[in-house]
Amino acid sequence: MAQTVASSAETALENQKIGGLQIRVAALCTLVQICDGYDINSIGVAVPQLTHLWNLPGPAFTQAFLWSSIGIMVGALAAGPIGDRVGRKPVLLASLTIFGLASIASGFAGSLFVLSVTRFFTGIGIGAAFPGAASLTADYAPHRRRALMVMASFTGAPLGGFLCGQLAGFLLPNFGWSSVFFVGGVVPLVMVAVLAVWLPESPRFLATKANLSPRDAALLQRLDIAPSRGGVHGFDLPQGNPIAMLFGRGYALQTVLLWVVFFCSLMNLFLFAYWLPEVLHLGGYSPAEAARASSYRDLGAIFAVLYLGALIDRHGPERALALHYAVGIVFIGAIALFTMPELLLIVMIFFAGMMITGSQTGANATCGKLYPARMRTTGLGWALGIGRLGGIAAPVLGGWLLTLGMRPPQIFLSACGFALIAAVATALLAFRGSRAEAPALQPAE
């Protein structure tokens, strides 16, 4: 099997020092994830109030949940190949614009049909932003700390979800459900201007341009990459069909296992994101109280970054992440099976979120670490896209179980099985083996 000899430019990126530039990129991508996390959860926290205002039962909103998840899948599948071809930054700017405008439109919806349409377009923007932000963070992270930095940026998603729940607790009784969507739309549009000025493009894409602006040339020099008129050669960039690459050169088993992990993980994530506020509402909580209590799921996920990314970097996902999924079964089962006082329930929600959403951020980091640069955005984008099939199934499953007359918390029992499958599939990554790489790269002249 041929061994890869990295070019001097590729070596510089893989071993770059973490400084102000790298932290700025990670911070801006984290802000993108915060916007994403807020908008994903906004529909869930708005439903308890809408059930009264529109005189509809909770399961009726399966339609809006479903189209939101379909939009996310479409956005994720489309953004990966596009991002690997045209760059991360244009995809991020377009994504924020789409879901910012669509979220504002959601606030003006007057029927379930209109809300479903606007949530579909919101989902497209959300789905496209996730892989682009993660891949750009990975491009500015040294290999030795890539999982940790990618996972740190992805804590923005649960942070956004937590902020959504806490803000909804104030907004719903004072300004109504529309205000939740308006906040989720205005902030991303403001972020577009911020990213346009402060967020750099991937150095791999900049280095291949024949004519660089002085600003871009200075950026490459800052990374110890010498720009030239013909562009810098020797970078790990996509060649051929980026989707076919996921199944070539020994990556097939890894790709399939990651798709299984993402499907089960996102099934659980969206089952809780969409239905936990309504389940709590059916249990006697007011819409505002349900929004606040459910947000502790996302707060728990933020704490996972304190240790899980470092454990993945040190021990590999097949050990650290697999155990994380397995432990989550305990807390999910407790929520589903036992009646608890409010404080204890919030504690269980917190730890379930640490394991459910926290494991998903770990899976995102695993993709960023296991796929090489030339296929990183496509790898993560398609893993998220296939995983969104789980996100599509989650609202349908939750709504169907509720219509069967099942005790509301017990709809989460199914999440235990999906967590177990995710744990097993992650452990099996140990058998992914060595990947055959491209012929040796020659250092750039």
Coordinates of C-alpha atoms in Angstrom, one line a residue:
M1 CA 0.0 0.0 0.0
A2 CA 1.4 3.4 -1.0
Q3 CA 2.2 5.7 1.9
T4 CA 1.4 9.4 1.8
V5 CA 4.3 11.8 2.0
A6 CA 2.7 15.2 2.9
S7 CA 3.9 18.3 1.1
S8 CA 5.5 21.0 3.2
A9 CA 2.3 23.1 2.9
E10 CA 0.1 20.2 4.1
T11 CA 2.6 19.5 6.9
A12 CA 2.4 23.2 8.0
L13 CA -1.4 23.0 8.3
E14 CA -1.4 19.7 10.0
N15 CA 1.1 20.9 12.6
Q16 CA 0.0 24.6 12.9
K17 CA 0.2 26.2 16.3
I18 CA -3.0 27.3 18.0
G19 CA -3.0 31.1 18.1
G20 CA -5.2 34.1 17.6
L21 CA -6.2 33.1 14.0
Q22 CA -7.2 29.6 14.9
I23 CA -9.2 30.7 18.0
R24 CA -11.0 33.4 15.9
V25 CA -12.0 30.8 13.3
A26 CA -13.2 28.4 16.0
A27 CA -15.1 31.2 17.8
L28 CA -16.9 32.4 14.7
C29 CA -17.8 28.9 13.7
T30 CA -19.1 28.3 17.2
L31 CA -21.4 31.4 16.8
V32 CA -22.7 29.7 13.6
Q33 CA -23.5 26.6 15.6
I34 CA -25.2 28.6 18.3
C35 CA -27.6 30.1 15.6
D36 CA -28.2 26.6 14.3
G37 CA -28.9 25.1 17.7
Y38 CA -31.3 27.9 18.6
D39 CA -33.3 27.5 15.3
I40 CA -33.5 23.7 15.6
N41 CA -35.1 24.0 19.0
S42 CA -37.3 27.0 18.3
I43 CA -40.1 24.9 16.7
G44 CA -40.1 22.5 19.7
V45 CA -40.5 25.2 22.3
A46 CA -43.1 27.1 20.3
V47 CA -45.5 24.1 19.9
P48 CA -46.9 23.9 23.4
Q49 CA -48.3 27.4 23.0
L50 CA -49.4 26.9 19.4
T51 CA -51.5 23.8 20.4
H52 CA -53.7 26.2 22.3
L53 CA -53.7 29.1 19.9
W54 CA -54.4 27.0 16.8
N55 CA -56.6 24.5 18.7
L56 CA -54.5 21.5 17.5
P57 CA -53.2 18.5 19.4
G58 CA -49.5 18.0 19.8
P59 CA -49.1 15.1 17.4
A60 CA -50.5 17.4 14.6
F61 CA -47.2 19.3 14.6
T62 CA -45.4 16.1 13.4
Q63 CA -45.9 17.7 10.0
A64 CA -43.8 20.8 10.9
F65 CA -41.2 18.7 12.7
L66 CA -41.0 16.4 9.7
W67 CA -40.5 19.1 7.1
S68 CA -37.9 20.8 9.2
S69 CA -35.9 17.6 9.4
I70 CA -36.3 17.0 5.6
G71 CA -34.9 20.5 5.0
I72 CA -31.9 19.8 7.2
M73 CA -31.2 16.6 5.4
V74 CA -31.4 18.3 2.0
G75 CA -29.1 21.1 3.1
A76 CA -26.5 18.8 4.7
L77 CA -26.3 16.5 1.6
A78 CA -26.0 19.5 -0.8
A79 CA -23.6 21.5 1.3
G80 CA -20.9 18.9 1.6
P81 CA -19.9 18.4 -2.0
I82 CA -20.4 22.1 -2.7
G83 CA -18.2 23.1 0.2
D84 CA -15.4 20.8 -0.9
R85 CA -15.5 22.4 -4.4
V86 CA -16.1 26.1 -3.9
G87 CA -15.0 26.7 -0.3
R88 CA -16.4 26.7 3.2
K89 CA -17.1 30.5 3.6
P90 CA -19.5 31.0 0.7
V91 CA -21.6 28.0 1.9
L92 CA -21.7 29.4 5.4
L93 CA -22.8 32.9 4.3
A94 CA -25.5 31.5 2.1
S95 CA -26.7 29.1 4.8
L96 CA -27.1 31.8 7.4
T97 CA -29.0 34.0 5.0
I98 CA -31.4 31.2 4.1
F99 CA -32.3 30.1 7.6
G100 CA -32.3 33.7 8.9
L101 CA -34.9 34.8 6.4
A102 CA -36.9 31.5 6.7
S103 CA -37.0 31.8 10.5
I104 CA -38.4 35.3 10.3
A105 CA -41.0 34.0 7.9
S106 CA -41.9 31.3 10.4
G107 CA -42.9 34.0 12.9
F108 CA -45.6 35.2 10.4
A109 CA -47.0 31.8 9.8
G110 CA -50.8 31.6 10.2
S111 CA -51.3 27.9 9.7
L112 CA -49.6 24.6 10.1
F113 CA -49.1 24.3 6.4
V114 CA -47.3 27.7 6.1
L115 CA -45.2 26.9 9.2
S116 CA -44.2 23.6 7.7
V117 CA -43.0 25.3 4.5
T118 CA -41.0 27.9 6.3
R119 CA -39.5 25.3 8.6
F120 CA -38.4 23.3 5.5
F121 CA -36.4 26.3 4.2
T122 CA -35.1 27.0 7.7
G123 CA -33.9 23.4 7.8
I124 CA -32.0 23.7 4.5
G125 CA -30.0 26.6 5.9
I126 CA -29.3 24.8 9.2
G127 CA -28.3 21.6 7.5
A128 CA -25.9 23.4 5.1
A129 CA -24.2 25.4 7.9
F130 CA -23.3 22.5 10.2
P131 CA -20.7 20.7 8.0
G132 CA -19.2 23.9 6.6
A133 CA -18.6 25.3 10.1
A134 CA -17.1 22.0 11.4
S135 CA -14.9 21.6 8.4
L136 CA -13.6 25.1 8.5
T137 CA -12.7 24.7 12.2
A138 CA -10.9 21.5 11.3
D139 CA -8.9 23.2 8.5
Y140 CA -7.6 25.6 11.1
A141 CA -6.8 23.0 13.7
P142 CA -3.7 20.9 14.1
H143 CA -4.2 17.2 13.7
R144 CA -3.3 16.5 17.4
R145 CA -6.1 18.7 18.7
R146 CA -8.6 18.5 15.8
A147 CA -11.3 16.4 17.6
L148 CA -11.1 18.7 20.6
M149 CA -11.4 21.9 18.6
V150 CA -14.2 20.6 16.3
M151 CA -16.1 19.4 19.3
A152 CA -15.6 22.7 21.1
S153 CA -17.1 24.5 18.2
F154 CA -20.0 22.1 18.1
T155 CA -20.9 23.0 21.7
G156 CA -22.4 26.1 20.1
A157 CA -25.3 24.0 19.0
P158 CA -26.4 22.8 22.5
L159 CA -25.6 26.3 23.8
G160 CA -28.0 27.7 21.2
G161 CA -30.6 25.2 22.3
F162 CA -30.1 26.1 25.9
L163 CA -30.4 29.8 25.1
C164 CA -33.5 29.1 23.1
G165 CA -35.2 27.4 26.0
Q166 CA -34.3 30.0 28.5
L167 CA -35.3 32.9 26.2
A168 CA -38.5 31.2 25.3
G169 CA -39.3 31.0 29.0
F170 CA -39.3 34.8 28.9
L171 CA -40.5 35.5 25.4
L172 CA -43.5 33.1 25.3
P173 CA -45.6 34.7 28.1
N174 CA -44.6 38.2 27.2
F175 CA -44.4 38.4 23.4
G176 CA -45.8 35.2 22.1
W177 CA -44.5 32.3 20.0
S178 CA -43.6 34.5 17.0
S179 CA -40.9 36.3 19.0
V180 CA -39.0 33.0 19.4
F181 CA -38.7 32.8 15.6
F182 CA -37.9 36.5 15.1
V183 CA -34.9 36.3 17.4
G184 CA -33.8 33.1 15.6
G185 CA -33.9 35.0 12.3
V186 CA -32.4 38.4 13.0
V187 CA -29.3 37.1 14.8
P188 CA -28.1 34.9 11.8
L189 CA -28.6 37.8 9.4
V190 CA -26.4 40.0 11.6
M191 CA -23.9 37.2 11.7
V192 CA -23.6 37.2 7.9
A193 CA -22.0 40.7 8.0
V194 CA -19.7 39.6 10.8
L195 CA -18.5 36.5 9.0
A196 CA -18.1 38.3 5.7
V197 CA -15.5 40.5 7.3
W198 CA -13.8 38.4 10.0
L199 CA -14.0 34.8 8.8
P200 CA -11.2 33.6 6.5
E201 CA -11.6 31.0 3.8
S202 CA -10.0 27.6 4.1
P203 CA -6.3 27.9 3.5
R204 CA -6.4 24.9 1.2
F205 CA -8.7 26.7 -1.2
L206 CA -6.9 30.0 -0.9
A207 CA -3.5 28.3 -1.7
T208 CA -4.8 26.9 -5.0
K209 CA -5.8 30.3 -6.4
A210 CA -3.5 31.7 -9.0
N211 CA -4.2 35.4 -8.0
L212 CA -4.5 36.1 -4.3
S213 CA -5.4 39.3 -2.7
P214 CA -2.7 40.8 -0.4
R215 CA -4.9 39.9 2.6
D216 CA -5.2 36.2 1.5
A217 CA -1.5 36.0 0.7
A218 CA -0.7 37.4 4.2
L219 CA -2.9 34.8 5.7
L220 CA -1.1 32.0 4.0
Q221 CA 2.3 33.4 5.0
R222 CA 1.0 33.5 8.6
L223 CA 0.5 29.8 8.3
D224 CA 4.0 29.3 6.9
I225 CA 2.7 28.6 3.4
A226 CA 4.4 30.5 0.7
P227 CA 1.9 31.6 -2.0
S228 CA 2.9 31.7 -5.7
R229 CA 1.4 32.8 -9.0
G230 CA 0.5 29.2 -10.0
G231 CA -0.9 28.4 -6.6
V232 CA 0.5 26.1 -3.9
H233 CA 0.5 22.5 -4.9
G234 CA 0.5 19.3 -2.8
F235 CA -2.6 20.0 -0.7
D236 CA -5.0 17.3 0.2
L237 CA -7.9 18.5 -2.0
P238 CA -10.8 16.6 -3.6
Q239 CA -10.1 14.8 -6.9
G240 CA -13.0 13.2 -8.8
N241 CA -16.4 12.5 -7.4
P242 CA -16.2 13.5 -3.7
I243 CA -19.2 11.2 -2.7
A244 CA -17.6 8.2 -4.4
M245 CA -14.4 8.9 -2.4
L246 CA -16.3 8.0 0.8
F247 CA -16.4 4.4 -0.4
G248 CA -13.0 4.2 -2.1
R249 CA -9.5 3.5 -0.8
G250 CA -10.6 1.6 2.3
Y251 CA -13.1 4.1 3.6
A252 CA -16.3 2.1 2.9
L253 CA -16.6 0.4 6.4
Q254 CA -15.8 3.6 8.2
T255 CA -18.4 5.5 6.2
V256 CA -21.2 2.9 6.7
L257 CA -20.5 2.7 10.5
L258 CA -20.5 6.5 10.8
W259 CA -23.8 6.7 8.9
V260 CA -25.3 4.1 11.4
V261 CA -24.0 6.1 14.3
F262 CA -25.3 9.4 13.0
F263 CA -28.7 7.9 12.2
C264 CA -29.3 6.6 15.7
S265 CA -27.7 9.6 17.4
L266 CA -29.7 12.1 15.5
M267 CA -32.9 10.0 15.9
N268 CA -32.4 10.5 19.7
L269 CA -31.4 14.1 19.5
F270 CA -34.4 15.1 17.5
L271 CA -36.8 12.9 19.4
F272 CA -35.9 14.9 22.5
A273 CA -35.5 18.3 20.8
Y274 CA -39.0 18.1 19.2
W275 CA -41.0 16.2 21.7
L276 CA -39.6 16.9 25.2
P277 CA -41.2 20.3 25.6
E278 CA -44.6 18.9 24.6
V279 CA -44.2 15.9 26.8
L280 CA -43.4 18.1 29.8
H281 CA -46.4 20.3 28.8
L282 CA -48.7 17.2 28.8
G283 CA -47.3 16.4 32.2
G284 CA -48.5 19.6 33.7
Y285 CA -45.8 22.2 32.9
S286 CA -46.8 25.5 31.4
P287 CA -45.3 26.2 27.9
A288 CA -42.7 28.6 29.5
E289 CA -41.8 26.0 32.2
A290 CA -41.5 23.2 29.6
A291 CA -39.2 25.3 27.5
R292 CA -36.9 26.1 30.4
A293 CA -36.8 22.5 31.8
S294 CA -36.1 21.0 28.4
S295 CA -33.2 23.4 27.8
Y296 CA -31.2 21.7 30.5
R297 CA -30.7 18.8 28.0
D298 CA -28.6 21.2 25.9
L299 CA -26.8 22.6 28.9
G300 CA -25.7 19.0 29.8
A301 CA -24.3 18.6 26.3
I302 CA -22.0 21.7 26.7
F303 CA -20.3 20.0 29.6
A304 CA -19.4 17.0 27.4
V305 CA -16.8 19.1 25.6
L306 CA -14.8 19.4 28.8
Y307 CA -13.6 15.8 28.5
L308 CA -15.0 13.9 25.5
G309 CA -13.0 15.6 22.7
A310 CA -9.8 15.1 24.6
L311 CA -10.7 11.4 25.2
I312 CA -11.4 10.9 21.5
D313 CA -8.1 12.5 20.6
R314 CA -6.3 10.3 23.1
H315 CA -8.1 6.9 23.1
G316 CA -10.0 7.1 19.8
P317 CA -13.8 7.2 19.3
E318 CA -14.2 3.4 19.3
R319 CA -13.5 3.5 23.1
A320 CA -14.4 6.9 24.4
L321 CA -17.5 7.7 22.3
A322 CA -18.9 4.1 22.4
L323 CA -18.9 4.2 26.2
H324 CA -20.5 7.6 26.2
Y325 CA -23.4 6.4 24.1
A326 CA -23.8 3.3 26.3
V327 CA -23.9 5.3 29.6
G328 CA -26.7 7.5 28.1
I329 CA -29.1 4.5 28.1
V330 CA -29.3 4.8 31.9
F331 CA -30.5 8.4 32.0
I332 CA -32.8 8.0 29.0
G333 CA -34.4 5.0 30.7
A334 CA -34.9 6.9 34.0
I335 CA -36.8 9.7 32.2
A336 CA -39.0 7.2 30.4
L337 CA -39.8 4.9 33.3
F338 CA -39.9 6.8 36.6
T339 CA -42.0 9.6 37.9
M340 CA -39.7 12.1 39.6
P341 CA -40.0 15.5 41.4
E342 CA -39.1 18.4 39.2
L343 CA -35.6 19.0 40.4
L344 CA -34.6 15.3 40.0
L345 CA -36.2 15.3 36.5
I346 CA -34.1 18.3 35.5
V347 CA -31.0 16.5 36.7
M348 CA -31.9 13.5 34.6
I349 CA -32.6 15.7 31.6
F350 CA -29.2 17.4 32.1
F351 CA -27.3 14.1 32.1
A352 CA -29.3 12.6 29.3
G353 CA -28.4 15.7 27.2
M354 CA -24.7 15.2 28.2
M355 CA -24.8 11.7 26.8
I356 CA -27.3 12.2 23.8
T357 CA -26.4 15.6 22.4
G358 CA -22.8 15.4 23.8
S359 CA -22.3 12.2 22.0
Q360 CA -23.5 13.7 18.8
T361 CA -20.9 16.5 19.1
G362 CA -18.4 13.8 19.7
A363 CA -19.5 12.0 16.5
N364 CA -19.1 15.3 14.6
A365 CA -15.6 15.6 15.9
T366 CA -14.9 12.0 15.0
C367 CA -15.8 12.7 11.3
G368 CA -13.5 15.7 11.3
K369 CA -10.7 13.6 12.7
L370 CA -11.1 10.4 10.7
Y371 CA -11.7 11.8 7.2
P372 CA -8.8 13.6 5.4
A373 CA -9.1 17.2 4.3
R374 CA -10.0 16.4 0.7
M375 CA -13.2 14.7 1.8
R376 CA -13.9 16.2 5.2
T377 CA -16.8 18.4 4.3
T378 CA -18.4 15.7 2.2
G379 CA -17.8 13.1 4.8
L380 CA -19.4 15.1 7.6
G381 CA -22.1 16.5 5.3
W382 CA -23.2 13.1 4.2
A383 CA -23.0 11.6 7.6
L384 CA -25.2 14.4 8.9
G385 CA -27.4 14.1 5.8
I386 CA -28.0 10.3 6.2
G387 CA -28.3 10.9 10.0
R388 CA -31.1 13.3 9.2
L389 CA -33.2 10.3 8.1
G390 CA -33.2 9.6 11.8
G391 CA -34.2 13.2 12.4
I392 CA -37.0 12.7 9.9
A393 CA -38.1 9.5 11.6
A394 CA -38.0 11.0 15.1
P395 CA -41.0 13.3 14.9
V396 CA -43.0 10.7 13.2
L397 CA -42.1 8.1 15.8
G398 CA -42.9 10.4 18.7
G399 CA -46.2 11.6 17.2
W400 CA -47.2 8.0 16.5
L401 CA -46.4 6.7 20.0
L402 CA -48.4 9.6 21.5
T403 CA -51.4 8.8 19.3
L404 CA -51.3 5.2 20.5
G405 CA -52.1 6.5 24.0
M406 CA -48.6 5.7 25.4
R407 CA -47.7 7.5 28.6
P408 CA -45.8 10.6 27.2
P409 CA -42.5 10.0 28.9
Q410 CA -42.4 6.4 27.7
I411 CA -42.0 7.5 24.1
F412 CA -38.3 7.9 25.0
L413 CA -37.9 4.2 25.7
S414 CA -37.2 3.7 22.0
A415 CA -34.2 6.0 22.4
C416 CA -32.5 3.4 24.6
G417 CA -32.3 1.0 21.7
F418 CA -30.9 3.6 19.3
A419 CA -28.3 4.6 21.9
L420 CA -27.2 0.9 22.1
I421 CA -26.9 0.5 18.3
A422 CA -24.9 3.7 18.2
A423 CA -22.5 2.4 20.9
V424 CA -22.0 -0.9 19.1
A425 CA -21.4 0.8 15.7
T426 CA -18.9 3.2 17.2
A427 CA -17.0 0.4 18.9
L428 CA -16.8 -1.4 15.5
L429 CA -14.8 1.5 14.1
A430 CA -11.9 -0.3 15.6
F431 CA -12.1 -2.7 12.6
R432 CA -12.0 0.1 10.0
G433 CA -8.4 -0.8 9.3
S434 CA -5.8 1.2 7.3
R435 CA -6.9 3.2 4.3
A436 CA -5.0 3.2 1.1
E437 CA -3.9 6.7 0.3
A438 CA -3.1 8.6 -2.8
P439 CA 0.4 8.4 -4.3
A440 CA 3.0 10.3 -2.5
L441 CA 2.7 14.1 -2.6
Q442 CA 5.8 16.0 -3.6
P443 CA 6.7 19.2 -1.6
A444 CA 5.8 22.4 -3.3
E445 CA 8.6 24.2 -5.0

